[in-house]
Each structure stands twice: as structure tokens, then as C-alpha cells.
Tab-separated table of C-alpha atoms in Angstrom:
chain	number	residue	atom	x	y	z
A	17	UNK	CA	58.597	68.636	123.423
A	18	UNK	CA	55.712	67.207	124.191
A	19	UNK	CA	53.243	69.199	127.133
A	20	UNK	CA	49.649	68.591	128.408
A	21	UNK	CA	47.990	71.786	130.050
A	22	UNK	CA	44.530	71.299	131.959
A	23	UNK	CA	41.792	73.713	133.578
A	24	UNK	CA	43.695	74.260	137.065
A	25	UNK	CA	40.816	73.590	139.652
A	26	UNK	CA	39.495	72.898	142.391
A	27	UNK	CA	36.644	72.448	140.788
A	28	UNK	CA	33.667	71.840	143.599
A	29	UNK	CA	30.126	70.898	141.674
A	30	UNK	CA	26.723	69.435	143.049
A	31	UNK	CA	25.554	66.182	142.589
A	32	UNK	CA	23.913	65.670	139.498
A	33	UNK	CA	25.558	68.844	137.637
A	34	UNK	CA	27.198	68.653	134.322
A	35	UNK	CA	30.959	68.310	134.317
A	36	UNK	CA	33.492	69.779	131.787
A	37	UNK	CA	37.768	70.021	132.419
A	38	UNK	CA	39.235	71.455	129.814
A	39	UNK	CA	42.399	69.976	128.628
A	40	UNK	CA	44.899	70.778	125.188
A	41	UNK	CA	47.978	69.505	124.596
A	42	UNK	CA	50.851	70.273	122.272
A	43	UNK	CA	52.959	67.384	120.498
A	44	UNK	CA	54.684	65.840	118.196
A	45	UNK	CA	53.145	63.304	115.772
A	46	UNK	CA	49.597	61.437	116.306
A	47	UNK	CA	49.716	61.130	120.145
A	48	UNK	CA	47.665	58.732	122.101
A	49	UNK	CA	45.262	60.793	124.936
A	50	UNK	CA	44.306	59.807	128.501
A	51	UNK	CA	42.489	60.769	131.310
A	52	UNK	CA	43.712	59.639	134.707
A	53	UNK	CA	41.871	59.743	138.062
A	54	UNK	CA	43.453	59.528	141.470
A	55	UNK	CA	40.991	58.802	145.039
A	56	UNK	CA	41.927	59.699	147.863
A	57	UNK	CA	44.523	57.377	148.934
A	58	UNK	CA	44.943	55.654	145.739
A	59	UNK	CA	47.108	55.760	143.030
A	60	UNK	CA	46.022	56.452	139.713
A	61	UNK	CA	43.443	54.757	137.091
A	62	UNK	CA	43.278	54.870	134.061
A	63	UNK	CA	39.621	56.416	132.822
A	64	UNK	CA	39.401	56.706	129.360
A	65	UNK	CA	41.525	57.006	126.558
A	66	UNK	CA	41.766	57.713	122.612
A	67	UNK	CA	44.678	56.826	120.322
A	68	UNK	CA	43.778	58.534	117.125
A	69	UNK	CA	41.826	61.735	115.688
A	70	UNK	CA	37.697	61.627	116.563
A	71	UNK	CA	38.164	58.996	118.365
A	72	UNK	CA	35.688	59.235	121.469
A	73	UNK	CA	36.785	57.568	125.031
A	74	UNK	CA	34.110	56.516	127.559
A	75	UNK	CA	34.011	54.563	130.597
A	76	UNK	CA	31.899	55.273	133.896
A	77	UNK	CA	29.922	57.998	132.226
A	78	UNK	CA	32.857	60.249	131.578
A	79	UNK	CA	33.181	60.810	127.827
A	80	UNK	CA	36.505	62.914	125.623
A	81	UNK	CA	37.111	63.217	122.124
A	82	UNK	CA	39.984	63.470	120.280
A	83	UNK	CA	39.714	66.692	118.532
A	84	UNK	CA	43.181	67.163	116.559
A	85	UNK	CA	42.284	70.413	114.792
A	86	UNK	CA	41.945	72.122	118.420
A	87	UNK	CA	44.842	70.048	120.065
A	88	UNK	CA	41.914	69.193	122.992
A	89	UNK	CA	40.956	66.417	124.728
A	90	UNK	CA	38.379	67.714	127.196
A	91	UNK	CA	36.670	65.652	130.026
A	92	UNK	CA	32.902	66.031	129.987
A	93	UNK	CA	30.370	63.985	132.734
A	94	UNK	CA	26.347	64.804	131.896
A	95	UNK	CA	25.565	63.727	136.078
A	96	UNK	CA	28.074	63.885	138.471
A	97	UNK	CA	27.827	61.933	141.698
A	98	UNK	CA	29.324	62.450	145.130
A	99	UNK	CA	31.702	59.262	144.471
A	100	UNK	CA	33.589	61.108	140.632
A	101	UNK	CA	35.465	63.266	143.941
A	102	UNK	CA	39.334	62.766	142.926
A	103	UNK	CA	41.555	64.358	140.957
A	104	UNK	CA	41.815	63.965	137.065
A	105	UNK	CA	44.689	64.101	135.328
A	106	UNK	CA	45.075	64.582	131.630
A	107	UNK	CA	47.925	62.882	129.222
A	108	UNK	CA	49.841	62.048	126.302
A	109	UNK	CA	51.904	59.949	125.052
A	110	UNK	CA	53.620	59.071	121.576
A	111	UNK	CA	52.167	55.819	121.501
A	112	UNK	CA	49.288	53.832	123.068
A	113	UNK	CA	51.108	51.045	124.293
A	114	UNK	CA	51.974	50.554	127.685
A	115	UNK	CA	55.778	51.130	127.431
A	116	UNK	CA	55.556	54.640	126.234
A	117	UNK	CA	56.530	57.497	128.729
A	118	UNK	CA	53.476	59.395	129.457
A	119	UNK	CA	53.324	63.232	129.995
A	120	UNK	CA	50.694	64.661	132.564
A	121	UNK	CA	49.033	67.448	133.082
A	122	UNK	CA	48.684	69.119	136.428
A	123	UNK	CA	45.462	67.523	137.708
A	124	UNK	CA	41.941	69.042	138.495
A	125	UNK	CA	40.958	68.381	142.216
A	126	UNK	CA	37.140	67.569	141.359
A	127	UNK	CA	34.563	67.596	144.646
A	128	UNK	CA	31.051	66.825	144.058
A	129	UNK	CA	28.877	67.583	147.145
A	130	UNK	CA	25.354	66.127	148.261
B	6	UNK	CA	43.457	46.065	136.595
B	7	UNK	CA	46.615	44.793	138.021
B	8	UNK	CA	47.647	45.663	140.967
B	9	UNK	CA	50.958	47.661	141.681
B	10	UNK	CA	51.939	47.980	145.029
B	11	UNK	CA	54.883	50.495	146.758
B	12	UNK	CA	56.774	50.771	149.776
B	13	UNK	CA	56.787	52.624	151.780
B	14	UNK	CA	53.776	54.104	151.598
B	15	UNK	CA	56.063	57.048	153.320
B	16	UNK	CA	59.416	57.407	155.318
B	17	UNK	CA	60.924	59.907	156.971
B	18	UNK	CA	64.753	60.247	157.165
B	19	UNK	CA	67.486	62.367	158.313
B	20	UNK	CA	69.564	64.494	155.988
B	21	UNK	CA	72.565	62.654	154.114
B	22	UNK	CA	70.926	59.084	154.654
B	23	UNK	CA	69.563	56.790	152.166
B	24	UNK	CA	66.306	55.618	151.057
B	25	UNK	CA	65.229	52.730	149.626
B	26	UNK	CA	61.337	52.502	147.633
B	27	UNK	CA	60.145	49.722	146.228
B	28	UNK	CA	57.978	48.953	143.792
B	29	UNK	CA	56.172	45.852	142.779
B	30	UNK	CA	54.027	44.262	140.193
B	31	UNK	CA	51.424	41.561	142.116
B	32	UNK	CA	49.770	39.980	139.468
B	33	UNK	CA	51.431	40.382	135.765
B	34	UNK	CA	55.483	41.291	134.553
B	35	UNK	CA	56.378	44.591	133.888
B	36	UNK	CA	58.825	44.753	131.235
B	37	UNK	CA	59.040	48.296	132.070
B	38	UNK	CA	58.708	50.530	135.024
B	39	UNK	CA	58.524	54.439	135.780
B	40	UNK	CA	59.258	56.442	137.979
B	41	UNK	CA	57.572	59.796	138.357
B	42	UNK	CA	57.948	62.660	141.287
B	43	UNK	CA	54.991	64.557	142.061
B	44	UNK	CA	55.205	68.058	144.297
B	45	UNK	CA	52.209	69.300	145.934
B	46	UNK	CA	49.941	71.153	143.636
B	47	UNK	CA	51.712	69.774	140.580
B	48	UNK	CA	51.737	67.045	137.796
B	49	UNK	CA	53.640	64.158	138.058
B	50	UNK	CA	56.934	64.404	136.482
B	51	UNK	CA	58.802	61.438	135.135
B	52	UNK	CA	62.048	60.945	136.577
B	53	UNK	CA	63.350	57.983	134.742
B	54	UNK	CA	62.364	54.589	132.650
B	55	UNK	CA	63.247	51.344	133.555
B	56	UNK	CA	63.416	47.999	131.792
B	57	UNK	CA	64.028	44.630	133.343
B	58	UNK	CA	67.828	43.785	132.872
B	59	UNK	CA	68.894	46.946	131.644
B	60	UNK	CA	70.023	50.068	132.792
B	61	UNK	CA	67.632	52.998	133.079
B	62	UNK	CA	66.873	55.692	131.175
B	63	UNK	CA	66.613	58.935	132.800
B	64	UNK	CA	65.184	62.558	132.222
B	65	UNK	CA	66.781	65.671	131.333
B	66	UNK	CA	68.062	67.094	134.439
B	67	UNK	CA	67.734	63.571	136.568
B	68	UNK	CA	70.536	63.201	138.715
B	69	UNK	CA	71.581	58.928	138.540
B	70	UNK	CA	74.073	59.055	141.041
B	71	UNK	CA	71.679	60.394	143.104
B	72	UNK	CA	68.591	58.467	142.361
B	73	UNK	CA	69.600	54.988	141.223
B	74	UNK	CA	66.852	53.161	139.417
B	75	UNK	CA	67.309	48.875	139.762
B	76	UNK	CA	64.861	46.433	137.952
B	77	UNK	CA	66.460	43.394	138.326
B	78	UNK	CA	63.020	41.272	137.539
B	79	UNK	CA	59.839	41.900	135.936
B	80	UNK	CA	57.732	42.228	138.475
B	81	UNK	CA	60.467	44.522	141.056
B	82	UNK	CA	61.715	48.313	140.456
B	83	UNK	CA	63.577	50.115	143.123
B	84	UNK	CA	64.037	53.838	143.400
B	85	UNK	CA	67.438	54.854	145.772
B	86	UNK	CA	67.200	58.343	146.826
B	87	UNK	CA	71.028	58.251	147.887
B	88	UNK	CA	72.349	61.174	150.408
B	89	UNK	CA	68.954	62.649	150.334
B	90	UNK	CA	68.611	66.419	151.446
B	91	UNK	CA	65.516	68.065	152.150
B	92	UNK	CA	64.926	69.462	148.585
B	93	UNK	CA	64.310	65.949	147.613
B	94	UNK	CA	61.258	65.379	149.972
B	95	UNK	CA	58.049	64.511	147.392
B	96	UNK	CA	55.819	61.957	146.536
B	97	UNK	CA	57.622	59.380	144.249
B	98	UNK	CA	54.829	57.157	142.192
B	99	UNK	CA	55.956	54.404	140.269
B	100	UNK	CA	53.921	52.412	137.219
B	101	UNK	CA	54.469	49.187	135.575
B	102	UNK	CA	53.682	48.094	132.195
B	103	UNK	CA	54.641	45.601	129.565
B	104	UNK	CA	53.298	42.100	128.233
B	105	UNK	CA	49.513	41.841	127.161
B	106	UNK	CA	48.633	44.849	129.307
B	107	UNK	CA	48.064	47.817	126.923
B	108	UNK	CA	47.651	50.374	130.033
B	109	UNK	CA	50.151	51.265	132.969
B	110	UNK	CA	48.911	50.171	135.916
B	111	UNK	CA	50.032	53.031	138.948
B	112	UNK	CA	51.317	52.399	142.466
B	113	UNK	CA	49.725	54.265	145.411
B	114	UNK	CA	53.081	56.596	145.825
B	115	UNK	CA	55.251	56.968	148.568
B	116	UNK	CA	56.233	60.063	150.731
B	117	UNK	CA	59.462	60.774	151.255
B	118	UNK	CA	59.998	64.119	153.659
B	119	UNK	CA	63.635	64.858	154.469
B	120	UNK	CA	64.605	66.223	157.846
């Protein structure tokens, strides 16, 4: 079956450092990968996501690529600010379409202080 | 994004009662809806899938007597936790998704601790 395993945290950076959670997953098929993030008291967003193999996802300067010969999909941030505190999850699922079950990861509890 | 909204946002009940959590879709219809059950420390696990009109699909090792999934229009899911015990107190998230929206949109969860 299909499983998602990510770099167990916390993770606790300062502002302006370089950010990196690892994530691999195992599957069947050509899965589509996400990256979730959860605030405090919110549910989650999507952040970024990649359906097929080299494909790069960015939004809000988070970036992940699609790297099928290493199974990986790992979060990377060049500048981290005080706000990217949350927790990111990491996913799969068997299609990209909004009606597909997704499979998480734990989460990584990010905190980036002043 | 659209907006999902749940509630509670958290209850607390007595052993053998029932619980009732809704979920809703503000602004679009969800054609489907899951429901996922998160413990502390841990990833969300998906409990079931639910389609408007139909009955849901759940997970290995799900109970459906015990947690009855009803999605009787696209933009409503409910989640019964029937005859809950304490080993059922979590954080039950739901997410819609469906239509034009390529992306599940995620409710804010709700609590559920069982006395």
C-alpha cells in the first residue's frame, strides 16, 4: 500500500535560515505529491504540489521536486520567516484530482524564531 | 480557497453517548467528502470516503456501525461517533472536494474527548 514517511521534527530554525524536511514515499503507480501546512488553529492548506516525475512545486517561497528515482519529495525554503511556523505535512495520492484519498505523512512541527 | 467549515470545533461527552460532527462546504459542492482521525503526535488517518447520495466507503479496520458517515447533499457530511468510549477521543478533520476544484479544501477539525 501506499505510505508517506517525513523527517519527524520539531524542527525550531531562525529567521532567515535555510529550510529542508525531508520526505519519501513508497507507492504504487505515478502518484501525485503534496505538501500540506496546518497554523495554529487552522485546518490544513494546501502548499505546493507535483503530479508527475521532475516536476517542481512552488508557492510562497517553498519549493519540492518530484524526484521518482529516489521516491522523495523534499520541502526546501532558501529564507524562512517567523510567520512559515506550522506544521507541514507531506502526501500522496494515486491521482491529482480532488476525489482521490490522500495518504499523509506524520507532520513536521516547524518554529521559526526572531 | 474555499472554505470548509466543522462543528464542533470540540465536544465533550460522557461514555456510551452519541456525537454528532458536522461538516460543511460554504462556498462550492463537494461531490466527495473525507473523513480523517488524527491522534496527537501523528498523521492524519483516513477513516472513510463519502460521496453525495451514496453510501460511504470506509477503511480497513473502520468500524460503520460505530462511526456512521451521512452526505445527504453536496455541500453537508456528517460523522456519528455512536456509543463513543474513551478510546475514541481524537481530532476528527474532514475535507471536501469535487466539481472544478482540483484540490481538497480541509476543515479546521473537531475535538472529541470522551469521559
Amino acid at each position: 500500500g501506499n505510505s508517506v514517511t517525513q523527517m519527524e521534527g520539531p524542527v525550531t530554525l531562525s529567521e532567515e535560515a535555510f529550510l529542508t524536511i525531508n520526505c519519501t514515499y513508497t507507492a504504487t503507480g505515478y502518484p501525485s505529491l503534496f505538501w500540506y501546512v496546518q497554523y495554529p488553529g487552522e485546518g490544513l492548506q494546501l502548499l505546493l504540489k507535483a503530479t508527475k516525475a521532475d516536476d517542481k512545486g512552488s508557492n510562497k517561497g517553498f519549493e519540492a521536486t518530484y524526484r521518482k528515482e529516489t521516491t522523495s519529495f523534499h520541502l526546501e525554503k532558501g529564507s524562512v520567516q517567523v510567520s512559515d511556523s506550522a506544521v507541514y505535512f507531506c502526501a500522496l495520492s494515486n491521482s491529482g484530482g480532488s476525489n482521490y484519498k490522500l495518504t499523509f505523512g506524520k507532520g513536521t512541527l516547524l518554529t521559526v524564531n526572531p | 480557497g474555499a472554505v470548509v467549515s466543522q462543528h464542533p470545533s470540540w465536544v465533550i461527552c460522557k461514555s456510551g453517548t452519541s456525537v454528532k460532527i458536522e461538516c460543511r462546504s460554504l462556498d462550492f459542492q463537494a461531490t466527495t467528502m473525507f473523513w480523517y482521525r488524527q491522534f496527537p503526535k501523528q498523521s492524519l488517518m483516513l477513516m472513510a470516503t463519502s460521496n453525495e447520495g451514496s453510501k460511504a466507503t470506509y477503511e480497513q479496520g473502520v468500524e460503520k456501525d460505530k462511526f456512521l458517515i451521512n452526505h445527504a447533499s453536496l455541500t453537508l457530511s456528517t460523522l456519528t461517533v455512536t456509543s463513543a468510549h474513551p478510546e475514541d477521543s481524537s481530532f476528527y478533520i474532514c475535507s471536501a472536494g469535487g466539481g472544478s476544484r482540483n484540490e481538497q479544501f480541509f476543515g479546521p477539525g473537531t475535538r472529541l474527548t470522551v469521559l
